[in-house]
XYZ file of C-alpha atoms in Angstrom:
740
model
C 88.049 81.945 79.217
C 86.977 80.955 82.746
C 88.762 78.446 84.292
C 87.855 76.105 87.537
C 89.754 76.620 90.532
C 88.780 74.659 93.607
C 84.956 73.534 92.260
C 83.928 77.156 91.273
C 84.851 79.167 88.099
C 86.240 81.974 88.135
C 88.071 83.951 85.533
C 91.665 83.872 85.419
C 94.487 86.659 83.467
C 96.221 84.918 81.182
C 99.874 84.176 82.511
C 102.718 86.573 82.015
C 103.745 85.418 78.707
C 100.819 86.975 77.286
C 101.867 90.516 78.608
C 105.301 89.631 76.918
C 103.866 88.096 73.218
C 101.752 90.363 72.408
C 103.305 93.501 73.468
C 104.184 94.278 69.797
C 100.654 93.611 69.209
C 99.380 96.170 71.690
C 101.557 98.905 69.938
C 100.259 98.072 66.652
C 96.473 97.539 67.440
C 96.859 101.223 69.392
C 98.398 102.893 66.361
C 95.714 100.943 63.672
C 92.572 102.171 66.549
C 93.632 105.911 67.158
C 94.835 106.590 63.569
C 91.494 104.787 61.638
C 88.775 104.466 64.479
C 88.710 100.878 63.506
C 88.226 97.845 65.715
C 89.929 94.965 64.588
C 88.131 91.092 64.818
C 90.813 88.909 66.800
C 93.703 90.985 66.870
C 93.927 90.352 70.487
C 94.459 86.998 70.194
C 95.142 86.445 73.777
C 91.970 87.636 75.161
C 89.235 84.838 74.520
C 86.257 84.892 72.520
C 83.871 86.016 74.847
C 85.743 89.394 76.237
C 85.170 91.488 72.737
C 83.625 94.156 72.188
C 80.397 94.047 70.109
C 76.891 94.898 70.962
C 77.536 93.273 74.523
C 77.463 96.291 76.439
C 74.223 98.355 75.295
C 75.006 100.928 78.044
C 77.542 103.174 76.505
C 77.535 104.697 72.938
C 80.663 103.498 70.868
C 82.463 106.313 71.109
C 83.173 106.091 74.814
C 83.326 102.035 74.608
C 86.128 103.135 72.200
C 88.248 104.997 74.568
C 87.847 102.690 76.910
C 89.179 100.225 74.798
C 91.933 102.145 74.113
C 92.139 103.114 78.442
C 92.306 99.532 78.894
C 95.253 99.190 75.892
C 97.310 101.520 77.782
C 96.995 100.011 81.029
C 98.027 96.784 79.239
C 101.333 97.995 77.622
C 101.840 100.007 81.426
C 102.089 96.606 82.917
C 103.727 95.093 80.333
C 106.549 98.255 80.901
C 106.258 97.267 84.739
C 107.145 93.334 83.812
C 110.246 94.715 81.612
C 111.267 96.798 84.797
C 110.747 94.028 87.307
C 113.188 91.894 85.140
C 116.034 94.546 85.023
C 115.303 94.704 88.962
C 115.744 91.468 89.244
C 119.496 90.725 86.865
C 120.690 93.532 88.936
C 120.225 91.868 91.678
C 117.871 94.390 93.178
C 115.974 91.919 95.401
C 115.654 91.295 98.733
C 117.976 88.875 100.503
C 117.252 85.207 102.179
C 117.720 85.664 105.626
C 117.215 89.441 105.852
C 114.691 90.072 107.999
C 112.332 91.762 105.216
C 112.669 88.459 103.164
C 111.379 86.957 105.920
C 108.271 89.245 106.566
C 107.834 89.318 102.819
C 107.558 85.545 102.282
C 105.125 84.950 104.767
C 103.020 87.104 103.796
C 102.644 85.247 99.990
C 99.137 84.846 98.665
C 97.632 81.865 96.247
C 98.911 80.901 92.763
C 96.557 83.424 91.187
C 97.699 86.138 93.180
C 99.974 87.360 91.037
C 97.279 86.695 87.673
C 94.946 89.228 89.811
C 97.142 91.698 90.789
C 98.487 91.547 87.338
C 94.873 92.325 85.809
C 93.955 95.156 88.713
C 97.056 96.931 87.631
C 96.064 97.188 83.839
C 92.766 98.448 85.401
C 94.621 101.394 87.363
C 96.005 102.597 84.977
C 93.520 102.361 82.555
C 91.380 104.695 84.855
C 94.199 106.882 85.062
C 94.229 107.446 81.436
C 90.649 107.839 81.577
C 91.009 110.867 84.494
C 94.225 111.981 82.945
C 93.808 111.762 78.970
C 90.516 111.214 78.025
C 88.884 113.349 80.801
C 86.186 111.619 81.795
C 83.842 113.515 84.520
C 84.748 112.202 88.304
C 81.555 110.789 88.942
C 81.667 108.440 85.595
C 81.806 104.682 86.101
C 81.803 102.477 83.940
C 82.811 98.595 83.678
C 85.530 96.660 81.996
C 83.224 94.077 80.924
C 82.967 93.784 77.612
C 86.575 95.844 76.947
C 89.608 95.005 75.949
C 90.520 93.850 79.960
C 87.268 92.263 80.052
C 89.967 88.547 80.708
C 91.503 90.779 84.162
C 87.457 90.597 85.341
C 86.006 87.820 87.505
C 83.488 85.450 85.811
C 79.559 86.623 85.646
C 79.131 83.053 85.104
C 78.872 81.090 87.962
C 77.044 77.829 88.686
C 76.936 76.966 92.497
C 75.658 73.378 94.128
C 73.156 73.623 97.272
C 75.862 71.390 99.161
C 75.368 70.582 103.106
C 78.972 71.763 103.390
C 80.991 75.086 102.773
C 83.549 74.985 99.997
C 87.175 75.247 101.209
C 87.647 78.479 99.683
C 84.733 80.237 100.554
C 82.557 80.532 97.121
C 79.236 79.643 96.882
C 78.085 80.510 100.204
C 76.069 83.023 99.066
C 73.861 81.220 96.199
C 72.606 84.813 95.072
C 76.517 86.228 94.901
C 79.102 83.470 95.230
C 81.914 85.395 95.143
C 81.083 87.514 98.317
C 83.572 86.019 100.870
C 85.795 83.623 98.691
C 89.391 83.815 99.023
C 91.270 85.344 95.716
C 88.672 88.402 96.480
C 88.934 92.222 96.901
C 88.442 93.496 101.080
C 85.582 95.769 101.407
C 85.867 98.886 102.444
C 83.610 100.903 105.217
C 84.585 104.176 103.996
C 85.729 105.669 100.658
C 90.030 105.142 99.883
C 91.772 108.031 100.402
C 94.608 107.927 97.890
C 96.067 111.225 96.741
C 95.621 110.494 93.119
C 92.192 109.126 93.556
C 93.762 105.908 92.372
C 96.551 104.264 94.044
C 98.943 106.860 95.023
C 99.238 107.233 98.940
C 97.737 110.281 100.661
C 100.056 113.582 101.861
C 98.842 115.086 104.928
C 95.974 117.306 104.751
C 98.718 120.697 104.535
C 100.209 119.359 101.574
C 103.282 117.902 102.313
C 104.128 114.265 103.569
C 102.469 112.560 106.545
C 105.473 111.514 109.617
C 107.752 108.305 109.013
C 105.936 105.411 110.350
C 108.850 105.002 112.427
C 109.127 108.213 113.789
C 105.511 107.316 115.144
C 106.057 104.187 116.249
C 109.219 105.480 118.421
C 107.571 108.244 119.376
C 104.406 106.262 120.652
C 106.379 103.788 122.683
C 107.849 105.239 125.796
C 109.414 101.813 127.228
C 106.344 101.596 129.974
C 104.509 98.492 129.549
C 101.575 97.549 132.134
C 99.680 94.163 132.420
C 95.987 93.321 130.675
C 93.057 93.366 133.190
C 92.700 89.770 133.058
C 93.259 88.462 129.428
C 96.193 85.991 128.810
C 98.473 85.063 126.390
C 96.268 82.709 125.109
C 93.946 85.353 124.326
C 96.822 87.088 122.157
C 98.021 83.542 120.273
C 93.874 83.047 119.517
C 93.371 86.621 118.059
C 96.834 86.028 116.001
C 94.915 82.376 114.693
C 91.609 84.565 114.300
C 93.591 87.132 111.872
C 95.248 84.428 109.644
C 91.975 82.399 109.188
C 89.979 85.816 108.456
C 92.777 87.687 105.991
C 95.912 87.031 104.300
C 96.651 90.166 102.122
C 100.038 88.857 100.441
C 102.616 91.744 99.562
C 103.142 92.571 95.674
C 105.905 89.891 94.023
C 108.186 89.865 90.720
C 108.180 87.007 88.662
C 109.380 83.915 90.823
C 107.797 84.728 94.123
C 110.979 87.352 94.408
C 110.856 89.976 96.750
C 111.578 93.690 95.563
C 114.545 96.016 97.758
C 113.135 99.121 97.977
C 116.067 100.565 99.653
C 118.368 99.246 97.072
C 119.692 103.164 96.179
C 119.143 102.694 93.084
C 115.446 102.119 93.687
C 114.984 104.606 95.836
C 116.383 107.738 93.627
C 113.827 109.007 92.122
C 115.460 110.155 89.107
C 116.217 106.873 88.533
C 114.056 104.675 85.608
C 114.382 102.149 88.490
C 111.541 102.977 91.086
C 109.015 100.566 91.236
C 105.096 101.526 91.939
C 104.944 98.424 94.420
C 107.656 100.013 96.638
C 106.890 102.102 99.388
C 110.045 101.862 102.007
C 109.934 103.596 105.557
C 112.367 106.394 106.129
C 114.427 105.877 109.458
C 115.954 108.839 111.024
C 119.740 108.597 110.630
C 119.802 109.854 114.042
C 117.061 106.657 115.163
C 118.262 105.563 118.762
C 118.352 101.567 117.475
C 118.871 101.625 113.505
C 121.720 104.406 113.581
C 124.253 101.395 115.250
C 123.546 99.579 112.468
C 123.746 102.244 109.666
C 120.517 101.892 108.232
C 118.053 104.787 107.086
C 115.198 102.332 105.615
C 113.042 99.739 106.023
C 112.113 97.868 102.803
C 108.483 97.908 102.824
C 106.408 96.220 99.635
C 103.329 96.979 99.037
C 100.094 94.499 99.068
C 98.971 92.729 95.954
C 95.866 94.017 94.334
C 92.566 93.044 93.189
C 90.111 93.949 90.483
C 86.606 94.747 91.660
C 83.900 92.143 92.003
C 81.890 94.636 89.603
C 85.198 94.937 87.572
C 84.543 98.671 87.091
C 87.429 101.176 86.965
C 88.126 103.171 90.320
C 91.006 103.417 93.189
C 93.077 99.752 93.906
C 91.834 97.463 96.298
C 93.671 95.245 97.921
C 93.324 91.184 97.481
C 92.672 89.222 100.294
C 93.969 85.368 100.040
C 92.362 83.862 102.684
C 88.320 82.635 102.605
C 86.476 85.363 104.235
C 84.696 83.456 106.399
C 85.639 81.992 110.388
C 85.903 78.203 109.144
C 89.289 77.048 110.126
C 90.876 77.765 106.937
C 94.483 78.157 108.989
C 94.428 74.269 109.451
C 92.429 73.099 106.130
C 93.857 75.260 103.387
C 91.739 76.536 100.640
C 92.478 73.856 98.209
C 94.772 71.096 96.713
C 97.513 73.384 96.779
C 97.707 72.817 100.564
C 96.944 69.607 100.719
C 96.375 68.992 104.850
C 94.176 65.725 104.867
C 95.445 61.767 104.959
C 92.185 61.148 102.886
C 92.193 57.715 105.424
C 89.109 57.622 108.107
C 88.647 61.491 107.247
C 91.743 62.455 109.195
C 94.630 65.379 109.276
C 98.296 65.237 108.138
C 100.152 64.404 111.528
C 103.733 64.036 112.575
C 104.541 61.785 115.500
C 107.135 63.308 118.039
C 107.713 61.156 120.831
C 104.349 60.081 121.919
C 102.535 63.321 120.873
C 101.003 63.828 117.328
C 102.075 67.199 116.152
C 101.720 69.305 112.683
C 103.475 67.427 109.466
C 106.899 68.744 109.412
C 108.292 71.355 106.450
C 111.537 68.426 105.645
C 113.176 71.375 104.068
C 116.031 73.247 104.972
C 114.902 77.322 105.315
C 117.119 79.443 107.082
C 113.980 81.529 107.563
C 112.235 78.895 109.822
C 113.446 76.811 112.471
C 116.559 75.588 113.058
C 117.100 72.490 110.259
C 120.963 71.648 111.507
C 119.604 70.690 114.485
C 116.380 68.874 113.160
C 113.583 71.569 114.767
C 112.061 71.905 111.578
C 109.138 74.155 111.230
C 105.274 73.115 111.042
C 103.161 72.908 107.985
C 99.485 73.169 107.765
C 96.877 75.239 106.130
C 98.277 78.894 106.029
C 101.955 79.377 105.523
C 102.058 81.534 108.875
C 101.912 78.482 111.253
C 104.886 79.361 112.713
C 105.186 82.981 112.981
C 104.172 83.227 116.728
C 104.537 80.752 118.804
C 101.115 81.162 120.871
C 99.098 80.800 117.205
C 100.658 77.478 116.593
C 99.403 76.916 119.828
C 96.061 76.681 117.937
C 97.006 75.395 114.831
C 98.120 72.180 116.925
C 94.922 71.981 119.259
C 92.138 72.342 116.343
C 94.304 69.806 114.110
C 94.344 67.136 116.795
C 90.478 67.869 117.749
C 89.932 67.669 114.171
C 91.030 64.144 114.222
C 89.855 63.534 117.550
C 86.158 63.869 116.169
C 86.956 61.726 113.164
C 88.202 58.935 115.157
C 84.947 59.060 117.374
C 82.800 59.573 114.042
C 84.136 56.479 112.147
C 83.811 54.249 115.656
C 79.808 55.360 115.537
C 79.358 55.246 112.092
C 81.677 52.877 110.351
C 79.161 53.261 107.298
C 80.764 56.867 106.139
C 83.578 56.709 103.884
C 86.480 59.060 104.055
C 85.453 62.063 102.516
C 81.985 61.940 104.707
C 84.117 61.162 108.018
C 86.406 64.038 106.786
C 83.240 67.158 105.777
C 81.503 66.219 108.950
C 84.547 66.368 111.018
C 85.115 70.056 109.770
C 81.400 71.605 109.876
C 81.747 70.014 113.854
C 85.385 71.708 114.114
C 84.085 74.862 112.578
C 81.371 75.372 115.140
C 83.544 74.563 117.790
C 85.986 77.096 116.542
C 82.824 79.380 116.193
C 81.151 78.748 119.369
C 84.591 79.380 121.105
C 85.304 82.639 119.342
C 81.712 84.612 119.944
C 81.472 83.083 123.258
C 84.429 83.622 125.051
C 87.037 85.295 122.657
C 84.642 88.327 121.788
C 83.098 88.960 125.600
C 86.750 88.909 126.522
C 87.002 92.047 124.409
C 83.952 93.759 124.460
C 83.043 92.611 128.162
C 79.883 91.485 130.137
C 77.621 90.384 128.441
C 75.197 93.297 128.570
C 77.349 95.731 127.296
C 78.605 93.828 124.130
C 77.754 95.021 121.045
C 77.466 90.928 119.846
C 74.265 89.021 120.429
C 73.635 86.630 123.231
C 74.223 82.851 123.619
C 71.353 80.748 124.955
C 70.924 77.113 124.537
C 69.294 76.735 121.813
C 68.912 79.443 120.442
C 68.618 79.042 116.603
C 69.592 82.003 114.603
C 69.064 82.947 110.628
C 70.914 83.380 107.604
C 71.062 86.745 106.056
C 71.628 86.467 102.283
C 72.059 90.404 102.000
C 74.332 90.551 104.412
C 78.358 90.776 102.797
C 80.206 89.712 105.238
C 83.219 90.753 103.230
C 86.336 91.829 105.605
C 86.465 95.006 105.820
C 89.940 96.893 104.473
C 90.210 99.085 107.909
C 89.093 95.733 109.757
C 92.577 93.484 108.289
C 94.902 96.304 108.099
C 94.289 98.276 111.230
C 91.341 97.241 113.557
C 92.333 93.509 114.221
C 96.158 94.643 114.693
C 94.993 95.498 117.986
C 96.401 92.706 119.367
C 99.866 93.997 118.258
C 100.023 95.862 121.299
C 99.324 93.497 123.043
C 102.256 90.969 122.957
C 104.683 90.483 125.447
C 108.231 90.919 125.620
C 108.895 87.528 126.816
C 107.580 83.872 125.718
C 106.928 81.985 128.878
C 106.759 78.105 129.754
C 105.154 76.574 132.952
C 105.024 73.175 134.303
C 102.372 70.872 135.747
C 102.453 72.364 138.995
C 102.424 76.057 137.602
C 106.155 76.641 138.379
C 108.326 78.828 135.604
C 110.111 76.677 133.323
C 111.865 79.801 132.250
C 111.295 82.949 130.084
C 112.709 83.207 126.317
C 113.035 87.203 124.421
C 110.048 86.705 121.604
C 112.280 87.502 118.756
C 113.903 83.930 119.230
C 110.445 82.325 118.939
C 109.118 83.943 116.056
C 109.121 81.657 113.008
C 111.105 79.366 115.045
C 108.858 76.518 116.844
C 111.583 75.247 118.623
C 109.723 75.069 122.158
C 107.490 72.576 120.656
C 110.378 69.796 120.856
C 111.291 69.938 124.181
C 109.333 67.394 126.091
C 105.611 68.214 126.980
C 106.716 71.717 125.504
C 103.273 72.043 123.965
C 101.795 71.586 127.176
C 104.177 73.830 129.037
C 104.166 76.510 126.614
C 99.892 76.481 127.283
C 100.058 76.586 130.995
C 103.087 79.249 130.689
C 100.415 81.516 128.199
C 97.676 80.495 130.475
C 99.431 82.033 133.494
C 100.435 85.041 132.101
C 99.072 88.086 131.443
C 98.853 89.736 127.809
C 99.568 93.483 127.975
C 97.022 95.960 128.030
C 95.850 97.141 124.199
C 97.236 100.852 123.620
C 100.075 102.282 121.512
C 103.000 101.260 123.346
C 104.511 97.986 121.595
C 107.188 96.271 123.370
C 110.684 96.976 122.332
C 111.525 92.914 120.705
C 108.216 94.128 118.140
C 109.859 97.688 117.412
C 113.433 96.344 116.469
C 113.601 92.577 116.702
C 110.484 91.427 114.818
C 112.304 88.690 112.476
C 115.696 89.423 114.045
C 117.912 85.854 113.010
C 121.239 86.230 111.170
C 121.088 89.762 111.543
C 121.791 91.779 114.839
C 118.596 94.200 114.165
C 114.855 93.465 112.891
C 111.502 94.881 111.950
C 109.445 97.450 113.400
C 105.845 95.836 113.162
C 104.267 99.192 114.313
C 105.708 100.879 111.667
C 104.998 98.395 109.494
C 101.115 98.611 110.547
C 101.298 102.176 109.708
C 102.674 102.056 106.853
C 100.000 99.450 105.267
C 97.329 101.508 105.990
C 98.858 104.027 103.632
C 99.044 101.579 101.410
C 95.747 100.601 101.515
C 94.436 103.919 101.085
C 92.447 103.485 104.524
C 90.984 107.209 105.430
C 92.066 108.606 108.569
C 91.158 108.163 112.306
C 88.749 111.119 112.228
C 86.936 109.219 109.152
C 86.370 106.298 111.434
C 85.587 108.191 114.733
C 82.558 109.783 112.577
C 81.346 106.302 111.026
C 81.253 105.054 115.083
C 79.972 107.467 116.319
C 78.607 110.155 114.292
C 81.004 113.161 115.607
C 84.031 114.200 113.133
C 87.114 115.936 115.158
C 87.487 119.179 114.019
C 90.470 119.568 115.954
C 92.843 117.965 118.627
C 90.660 119.769 121.655
C 87.950 117.461 120.456
C 89.836 113.657 121.221
C 88.532 114.258 125.151
C 88.676 110.459 125.119
C 92.278 110.018 124.561
C 95.182 110.273 127.246
C 96.857 113.901 127.693
C 100.254 112.853 127.081
C 98.982 110.815 124.340
C 97.114 113.754 122.958
C 100.169 115.685 123.269
C 102.295 113.576 121.097
C 99.524 113.153 118.524
C 99.839 116.940 118.123
C 103.676 117.176 117.185
C 103.619 114.731 115.200
C 100.408 115.323 112.827
C 99.540 118.387 110.856
C 95.992 118.208 111.828
C 93.395 115.533 113.352
C 92.490 114.697 110.000
C 95.820 113.421 109.439
C 96.184 111.026 112.196
C 96.437 107.319 111.228
C 93.595 105.021 111.809
C 95.227 102.599 114.251
C 97.322 105.259 115.936
C 94.031 106.858 116.908
C 92.163 103.606 117.629
C 94.376 102.507 119.956
C 95.156 105.617 121.520
C 91.520 105.572 122.782
C 90.371 105.169 126.727
C 89.436 101.839 126.401
C 85.420 101.267 127.036
C 83.758 100.677 130.107
C 84.679 97.317 130.816
C 86.288 96.720 127.441
C 90.005 96.124 126.748
C 89.691 98.440 123.392
C 88.024 101.818 122.908
C 84.934 102.913 121.332
C 86.063 102.977 117.511
C 87.927 99.607 117.704
C 85.324 98.359 119.467
C 82.532 99.252 116.475
C 85.082 98.453 113.369
C 85.418 94.808 115.412
C 82.046 93.967 116.346
C 80.451 95.339 113.187
C 82.993 92.473 111.369
C 82.139 90.008 113.695
C 78.238 90.453 113.346
C 78.352 90.412 109.400
C 80.729 87.334 109.727
C 77.693 86.245 111.552
C 74.840 87.132 109.697
C 76.023 86.583 106.531
C 77.350 82.919 106.585
C 74.820 80.609 105.200
C 77.091 77.983 107.500
C 77.111 79.860 110.407
C 76.242 77.260 113.753
C 73.872 78.509 115.225
C 72.002 78.909 112.253
C 68.258 77.427 111.008
C 68.115 75.810 107.615
C 69.086 72.972 105.854
C 72.302 72.592 106.524
C 72.197 73.338 110.507
C 72.679 70.775 113.240
C 69.572 69.333 115.631
C 68.147 70.735 117.816
C 70.842 67.958 120.621
C 73.905 68.429 118.583
C 73.521 72.344 119.231
C 73.257 72.018 122.541
C 76.934 69.804 122.703
C 78.468 72.050 120.647
C 77.781 74.845 123.129
C 79.544 72.970 125.143
C 82.740 73.403 123.795
C 85.309 76.087 124.981
C 88.926 76.549 124.872
C 89.591 74.934 128.112
C 88.094 72.139 127.020
C 90.324 71.982 123.628
C 93.258 72.617 125.383
C 92.150 69.553 128.266
C 90.989 66.803 124.864
C 94.199 67.160 122.686
C 97.066 67.871 125.412
C 98.739 64.716 127.160
C 99.647 65.889 130.881
C 97.639 69.320 131.408
C 94.857 67.896 133.842
C 94.136 71.745 135.290
C 92.981 74.469 133.698
C 91.264 77.802 134.567
C 87.297 77.779 133.378
C 87.585 80.870 130.932
C 90.203 80.005 129.228
C 91.436 83.619 127.874
C 91.532 85.173 131.723
C 94.043 84.455 134.070
C 93.002 81.977 136.870
C 91.389 84.258 139.978
C 88.197 84.032 142.236
C 85.532 84.097 139.604
C 87.876 82.584 137.136
C 88.651 79.032 139.043
C 91.097 76.908 138.190
C 89.340 73.343 137.151
C 90.250 69.768 136.763
C 89.541 68.543 133.243
C 86.953 66.061 134.145
C 84.572 68.313 136.042
C 84.739 70.534 132.355
C 81.389 70.156 130.250
C 82.555 68.455 126.824
C 80.539 67.660 123.494
C 78.763 64.149 123.667
C 79.229 63.528 119.805
C 77.194 60.425 120.294
C 74.360 62.650 118.861
C 76.377 62.297 115.347
C 75.650 58.677 115.598
C 73.748 57.636 112.000
C 71.224 54.494 111.648
C 72.378 52.617 109.664
C 70.108 52.472 105.891
C 67.666 50.091 105.360
C 68.452 47.768 102.465
C 66.473 49.544 99.415
C 65.667 52.369 101.010
C 67.183 56.015 101.109
C 69.244 56.838 103.883
C 68.288 59.157 106.470
C 69.589 62.361 106.780
C 70.529 63.567 110.662
C 71.413 67.109 109.515
């Protein structure tokens, strides 16, 4: 009952037809089981032989196993009822309309072909957990696995064989040979603190006083005063790169119904609590009737669909875990994709697919008429890459384009110096080098721009050649609070205007941000990419705080409508959806001090603290994203101490727990000379090597130009010498010499 997905064997839960075809068998089986206590063999033909109970699990007595199986059947029946509900919703047209802002947003949050199966399995497990707690009365500290029960087929495979390859897999599997699922795509996010659900399973929490938490829209409006300050030194390229990294490390798909349709949770028939139509994946955001923006459009509800779920890797019962459909490693997966379904390769000379526009190579075009992306009527199509979110923000599209060009530049050079290498070898070696460049830029330029001077940084220094050691005991899995709150800090730094500058640095023009969301029109202009890079380099980002620009609070994904979504409200609601505990819990985790009252939050500006006291009943109710953004920045840092703590924890684990991290020693490591060349890479060099007209660039590409960051001609920037990857031709009859 296992399948091979992209080179690794995992369990694939059965398609929905299984739930449909055998729903009556479930009922019959349940009645027989309860009345006779007999567990029939093969009554569940859609569950594989290896899933059957018998003598597989010797840690639980027969009575407990029987109760677990009854709970499992209840879970399957509940999931089947959910399928019927979804069919009824679709029949009644209660789905989001293409072109609407919420439809565009949800469409971008789409996972792999397996995410729906994993979510169904996880929902069955959650329903079984609820039944066990409510009806069977298992004690709160009782922990049992669904392996060797009727829900075994919803678990990840326990029998995985890994090859000790020099190259990382596309989906992140088998990076850790002892724990092959660590960091693999389509596995759950990790938790730094226990989940906070009202029912302990999946129900969104209430405030500490038992009343609903304030509407995320109300919190967003209260925090935004319309006054914006430029960030100290960092430019808009920094924000675009942060967005690219966010796509690399996490993709949490939203719940979809059959046919990838999107629920309309704001439909009156769905919102009425006494209706039989409310769906448990719906968590709409209430908009006050006197909302200063939405009132004029008669909108009182913002559609919000909950995230897809994943079984726990251990398959134990318990609360909901959210699915990460991206690989959890820093591996340039947005350009390479995760498997055959996102085929980005040319399969010739190790190259990636590109599309020539004029005299330059760009990403392949999405030649379909989508009213939600680009402007097909003007032949201004959106781009394709390894991640569906490639067109989301034009400043992140910059890095999709640059790293794809860099891959092809490296592949062409390697093909010239190693003509005996085939396409596969050229692709894998080029990918390996590009991932190393990405990792070096992240750790030597991007993170220091966040944390400040090296002596105050929580991350290691980068001295040449400085090999590091891989630690197989470190789990690199992306934490839920990192993906859902902490690494959304840069949303507050996105400016309201997209700037473009010509070769002399003169401003060509600025356009409202919402026009460029899901619209790469600027790339179709002559030297459009170069002008966008210059404009993004020359202009500061916004400061990191609780105050998002108007374009993101009212016009996110606005296209055919006069209104858009509120990104801050969505981010807050996503944290509640994921069961993140309050800000005070993460503050305690990071500082050792748990605030008992609002007066304990002395490192939050007084005016913001007053707003927090007005919004929240208790200091224990503050949403983690709001609390983290509200903190005064640490000395020399862009962010406060709690954000700094969560972000540095994640990037330290991504370094230590990645067997293929570029600085690690071992059989898969680079030679000392190769490592020395990799450490010459920089974001400025990446731009110079992969643009047509940019001849000057600030030395530190994520910072605005200044006395200590002069603009340099491209030919004076260090660049990696790829001749160190030249491999001698093997002597006939001898074994090829390994160069790595």
